[in-house]
Amino acid sequence: MNIQNKMIGSLKWVAIGDALGLPVEIHTRSQIIRLLNQEFLGDHNGLIDRYYPIGRHGMYRKSIPSSSFPGLTCNSTGICSDDTILTLALADSIREQGWIDMDDMVERHVQAVQDEPFGFWTWTRSSMERIANGADWRSVQDVSFWNGMMMKQSPLAFYEAMSREDIESTVLELARITHAHPISLVAAQVHHKLLVDIIISESKSFDMLHWFIDGIQYAKQCEKDVWASSQLSTLLQDIKKEWTQPMSLETIWEKYARKIDSEKNPYFNILSTIGIVYAIFLRKQDFVAVQQWASIGGDTDSYASILGSMSGALQWDIFPEQYIKDLHPRYRQKLEKTIHSLA
């Protein structure tokens, strides 16, 4: 097993999933089906299999004309968001520093928010702007329960898998800057552990049930440690009960897209993300699963990029290379630069 090769495969799948899902982010499943019907006249199996123009998304269509980023138009395809850019930033920091350097990682986060046009929501921008204006990152916390830690943290898991160094405290430290809600902290810990297990697995078909049961027990312990409610461990147990049963994307969404605390929008919160992501991953770990996440509705780019980090670590040597070639040059070059440095 070559963990470095797994990391390269994982990064590729992250970028592809992100770019597949971004143009339909926050769309409903029915809206995505209508888009597919318009393009393929019904012959599409309900799954996105190409990069759509970023201008199809109303929010991005409005921002592009005033954008200062050359080469990006409403017709641009293969566009990546912060899901990919921050993942690459963490990978670059670890490679260049040779260890986990929080100051360097945070500096790269700040720069990424300033440099990239797509996907940087106010919860990220607010924390990063405060740091850019002189605040010490150690004093900055945003008690968000969104999924921004989960979408970018795979390089931390690869570092632990290669170094055999326990970096749980670093995972929590980085999560607290923008996602200090107790449930988000537990999710970051659990997802980190499960990612490490996937990375160090010698088999592409490792024991899913044992893996997930272990994650549930770990979640319960983490909830006690940070005084979190048991919502996440309960959710994981619900997924485990039904993981062998076939479910449509519509059923998975209806069952696992959940509100959290006072949050009215279920798209981005960590419970919805965990539920949707793991419900699909336990059933399917190939590239079709990435397409499913990009096609389910809601926070499609994040769901698909998170799955990409997981499935890519398992299926690193089976890869649809055309999707890399079709990425927008701006993002393909960023990805290839990171991959070249790892090779």
XYZ file of C-alpha atoms in Angstrom:
343
model
C 0.000 0.000 0.000
C 1.331 3.446 -0.951
C -0.419 6.091 1.152
C 1.053 8.841 -0.992
C -0.666 7.385 -4.074
C -3.891 7.159 -2.113
C -3.616 10.834 -1.232
C -3.114 11.819 -4.872
C -6.160 9.779 -5.881
C -8.185 11.279 -3.060
C -7.298 14.863 -4.045
C -8.336 14.191 -7.642
C -11.692 12.794 -6.561
C -12.243 15.779 -4.228
C -11.784 18.253 -7.093
C -14.024 16.303 -9.459
C -16.835 15.917 -6.938
C -16.657 19.588 -6.022
C -16.782 20.718 -9.660
C -19.665 18.354 -10.489
C -21.780 19.642 -7.616
C -21.024 23.379 -7.498
C -23.254 24.547 -10.403
C -26.312 22.890 -8.805
C -25.527 23.703 -5.178
C -28.660 24.391 -3.076
C -30.870 23.101 -5.881
C -33.478 20.528 -4.927
C -33.382 17.014 -6.293
C -36.400 17.765 -8.505
C -34.670 20.860 -9.940
C -31.604 18.783 -10.760
C -33.766 16.158 -12.466
C -35.399 18.898 -14.573
C -31.927 20.135 -15.589
C -30.885 16.614 -16.563
C -34.100 16.107 -18.538
C -33.484 19.328 -20.468
C -29.951 18.256 -21.354
C -30.439 14.532 -22.013
C -34.154 14.230 -22.787
C -34.580 11.755 -19.953
C -31.608 9.474 -20.728
C -29.353 10.216 -17.744
C -30.132 7.728 -14.931
C -30.747 10.707 -12.672
C -27.046 11.441 -12.189
C -24.815 14.339 -13.202
C -21.937 13.096 -15.335
C -20.508 16.333 -16.756
C -19.442 19.774 -15.603
C -22.203 22.327 -16.065
C -21.571 26.055 -16.687
C -21.220 27.941 -13.424
C -23.683 30.540 -14.714
C -26.510 28.039 -14.336
C -26.409 28.907 -10.634
C -28.229 32.198 -10.091
C -26.025 33.362 -7.233
C -22.816 32.779 -9.179
C -24.279 34.185 -12.394
C -24.842 37.515 -10.654
C -21.353 37.699 -9.174
C -19.301 36.722 -12.214
C -19.766 39.912 -14.305
C -18.267 42.038 -11.526
C -15.603 39.484 -10.690
C -11.956 40.466 -10.849
C -10.936 36.884 -11.685
C -9.812 36.640 -15.327
C -10.932 33.736 -17.451
C -14.156 33.066 -15.547
C -17.465 33.652 -17.318
C -21.004 32.383 -16.937
C -20.128 29.671 -19.459
C -17.062 28.442 -17.537
C -17.191 24.767 -16.582
C -15.178 22.572 -14.211
C -15.106 25.240 -11.495
C -14.026 24.295 -7.959
C -14.967 25.979 -4.687
C -13.323 26.344 -1.287
C -13.922 22.605 -0.768
C -11.024 21.886 -3.119
C -8.939 25.009 -2.545
C -8.784 24.604 1.244
C -8.074 20.882 0.938
C -5.148 21.681 -1.347
C -4.028 24.455 1.018
C -3.798 22.011 3.919
C -1.969 19.454 1.768
C 0.496 22.098 0.567
C 1.137 23.332 4.094
C 1.871 19.866 5.433
C 4.169 19.029 2.533
C 6.125 22.284 2.647
C 6.409 22.496 6.432
C 6.922 18.782 6.966
C 4.573 18.786 9.944
C 1.320 20.314 11.219
C 1.990 24.059 11.439
C -1.236 25.776 12.517
C 0.085 29.288 11.880
C 0.919 28.353 8.290
C -2.400 26.577 7.750
C -4.401 29.553 8.996
C -2.373 31.953 6.850
C -3.161 29.835 3.790
C -6.858 29.864 4.721
C -6.833 33.667 4.862
C -5.115 33.894 1.490
C -7.534 31.438 -0.094
C -10.549 33.462 1.027
C -9.022 36.544 -0.575
C -7.976 34.814 -3.807
C -10.959 32.639 -4.743
C -14.381 33.713 -6.032
C -16.605 30.716 -5.319
C -17.957 29.040 -2.236
C -16.650 31.269 0.569
C -19.621 31.823 2.808
C -19.821 34.477 5.512
C -18.973 32.107 8.362
C -15.591 31.382 6.802
C -14.954 34.871 5.496
C -15.847 36.474 8.847
C -13.294 34.426 10.798
C -10.606 34.768 8.154
C -11.115 38.530 7.811
C -10.783 38.996 11.571
C -7.503 37.107 11.467
C -6.358 39.066 8.405
C -7.071 42.274 10.329
C -4.738 41.249 13.123
C -6.728 38.979 15.432
C -4.842 35.989 16.831
C -6.409 32.828 15.371
C -6.282 31.293 18.845
C -8.841 33.842 20.022
C -11.163 33.513 17.008
C -14.064 31.092 17.257
C -17.249 30.899 15.228
C -19.819 28.669 16.899
C -21.089 27.353 13.580
C -22.554 23.903 13.050
C -21.894 23.835 9.312
C -19.748 21.321 7.444
C -16.697 23.362 6.401
C -14.246 21.353 8.507
C -15.397 18.002 7.188
C -15.049 19.078 3.559
C -11.341 19.970 3.799
C -9.777 17.799 6.484
C -8.588 14.748 4.543
C -4.910 15.933 4.377
C -4.830 15.835 8.181
C -5.914 12.193 8.108
C -3.276 11.356 5.506
C -0.643 13.035 7.662
C -1.633 10.925 10.667
C -1.713 7.743 8.574
C 1.813 8.391 7.305
C 3.377 9.763 10.495
C 1.475 7.582 13.000
C 1.227 10.729 15.094
C -2.003 11.371 17.011
C -3.236 14.784 15.852
C -6.717 14.777 17.384
C -5.950 18.001 19.254
C -4.944 19.687 15.975
C -8.183 18.594 14.315
C -10.155 20.189 17.146
C -7.998 23.313 17.127
C -8.523 23.907 13.421
C -12.245 23.127 13.616
C -12.834 25.616 16.434
C -11.827 28.612 14.320
C -14.951 28.399 12.160
C -16.988 25.478 13.588
C -16.846 25.537 17.373
C -20.340 24.134 17.917
C -19.979 20.942 20.032
C -21.680 18.777 17.409
C -19.321 20.059 14.710
C -16.331 19.324 16.953
C -17.506 15.746 17.464
C -18.114 15.362 13.731
C -14.588 16.581 12.955
C -13.104 14.024 15.367
C -15.239 11.136 14.153
C -14.713 11.885 10.480
C -10.975 12.177 11.049
C -10.826 8.762 12.706
C -12.903 7.102 10.014
C -10.798 8.713 7.275
C -7.612 7.375 8.862
C -9.176 3.899 9.012
C -10.038 4.098 5.308
C -6.561 5.316 4.381
C -4.679 2.605 6.237
C -6.969 -0.169 4.992
C -5.145 -2.734 2.873
C -8.362 -3.692 1.093
C -10.802 -1.772 -1.073
C -13.615 -3.801 0.455
C -12.744 -3.559 4.127
C -15.304 -4.436 6.816
C -17.775 -1.546 6.581
C -19.921 -2.669 9.496
C -17.002 -3.002 11.908
C -15.664 0.359 10.722
C -18.967 2.079 11.384
C -19.654 0.450 14.764
C -16.222 1.604 15.891
C -17.090 5.120 14.735
C -20.318 5.125 16.729
C -18.522 4.193 19.939
C -15.908 6.845 19.297
C -18.641 9.443 18.707
C -20.206 8.663 22.083
C -16.876 9.208 23.822
C -16.238 12.463 21.954
C -19.692 13.744 22.883
C -18.852 13.254 26.548
C -15.485 14.964 26.166
C -16.884 18.187 24.654
C -20.255 18.171 26.438
C -22.159 17.673 23.196
C -25.652 16.268 22.864
C -25.992 12.715 21.572
C -27.531 13.806 18.256
C -24.582 12.705 16.153
C -24.054 9.274 17.721
C -27.817 8.670 17.523
C -27.768 9.619 13.847
C -24.898 7.202 13.188
C -26.826 4.420 14.910
C -29.850 5.155 12.715
C -27.684 4.902 9.591
C -26.189 1.614 10.806
C -29.629 0.039 11.306
C -30.551 0.573 7.663
C -27.264 0.549 5.809
C -27.935 -2.758 4.023
C -31.312 -1.580 2.728
C -31.424 0.030 -0.735
C -32.489 3.677 -0.654
C -33.164 6.154 -3.428
C -31.504 9.553 -3.302
C -34.894 11.086 -2.579
C -35.363 8.775 0.418
C -31.856 9.462 1.744
C -32.501 13.202 1.542
C -35.890 12.986 3.234
C -34.498 10.809 6.002
C -31.166 12.458 6.747
C -31.470 16.159 5.848
C -32.072 17.449 9.373
C -32.400 20.774 11.089
C -30.058 21.460 13.973
C -30.761 23.763 16.918
C -32.373 26.925 15.518
C -30.981 26.456 12.000
C -33.756 26.581 9.419
C -31.643 25.601 6.408
C -30.762 21.886 6.474
C -28.335 22.021 3.535
C -25.064 22.875 5.214
C -25.325 21.757 8.824
C -23.138 18.956 10.013
C -25.914 16.488 10.896
C -27.362 16.627 7.379
C -23.896 16.261 5.888
C -22.920 13.297 8.068
C -26.240 11.569 7.419
C -26.253 12.020 3.649
C -22.541 11.342 3.196
C -22.314 8.156 5.243
C -25.694 6.804 4.098
C -24.404 6.826 0.523
C -20.817 5.802 1.288
C -21.840 2.696 3.234
C -23.804 1.533 0.185
C -21.410 2.492 -2.584
C -17.749 3.540 -2.702
C -17.113 3.973 -6.433
C -17.352 6.966 -8.752
C -21.120 6.535 -9.119
C -21.348 7.446 -5.436
C -19.635 10.777 -6.177
C -22.188 11.407 -8.922
C -24.983 10.548 -6.466
C -23.754 13.082 -3.960
C -23.472 15.734 -6.683
C -27.032 14.939 -7.781
C -28.884 14.619 -4.471
C -29.612 18.315 -3.950
C -28.634 20.677 -1.147
C -24.924 21.264 -0.507
C -24.017 19.145 -3.508
C -20.427 20.286 -3.987
C -19.472 19.596 -0.378
C -21.242 16.245 -0.250
C -19.503 15.131 -3.444
C -16.062 16.420 -2.463
C -16.258 14.730 0.947
C -17.209 11.449 -0.710
C -14.378 12.015 -3.158
C -11.855 12.184 -0.333
C -13.168 8.898 1.072
C -13.786 6.905 -2.109
C -10.643 8.254 -3.745
C -8.577 6.868 -0.883
C -10.046 3.418 -1.555
C -10.214 3.519 -5.362
C -7.113 5.629 -5.962
C -5.905 3.497 -8.897
C -9.275 3.439 -10.727
C -9.892 6.865 -12.096
C -11.874 8.688 -14.829
C -8.992 10.825 -16.094
C -11.152 12.804 -18.526
C -12.757 14.603 -15.586
C -9.356 15.997 -14.609
C -8.684 17.169 -18.165
C -12.065 18.910 -18.224
C -11.508 20.917 -15.039
C -11.217 24.662 -15.595
C -7.508 25.443 -16.196
C -7.360 27.660 -13.106
C -8.259 24.747 -10.832
C -6.624 21.962 -12.805
C -3.311 23.803 -12.515
C -3.715 24.242 -8.746
C -4.515 20.542 -8.377
C -1.660 19.421 -10.608
C 0.810 21.648 -8.755
C -0.069 20.002 -5.441
C -0.031 16.493 -6.934
C 3.335 17.090 -8.615
C 4.828 18.143 -5.288
C 3.571 14.932 -3.674
C 4.731 12.553 -6.396
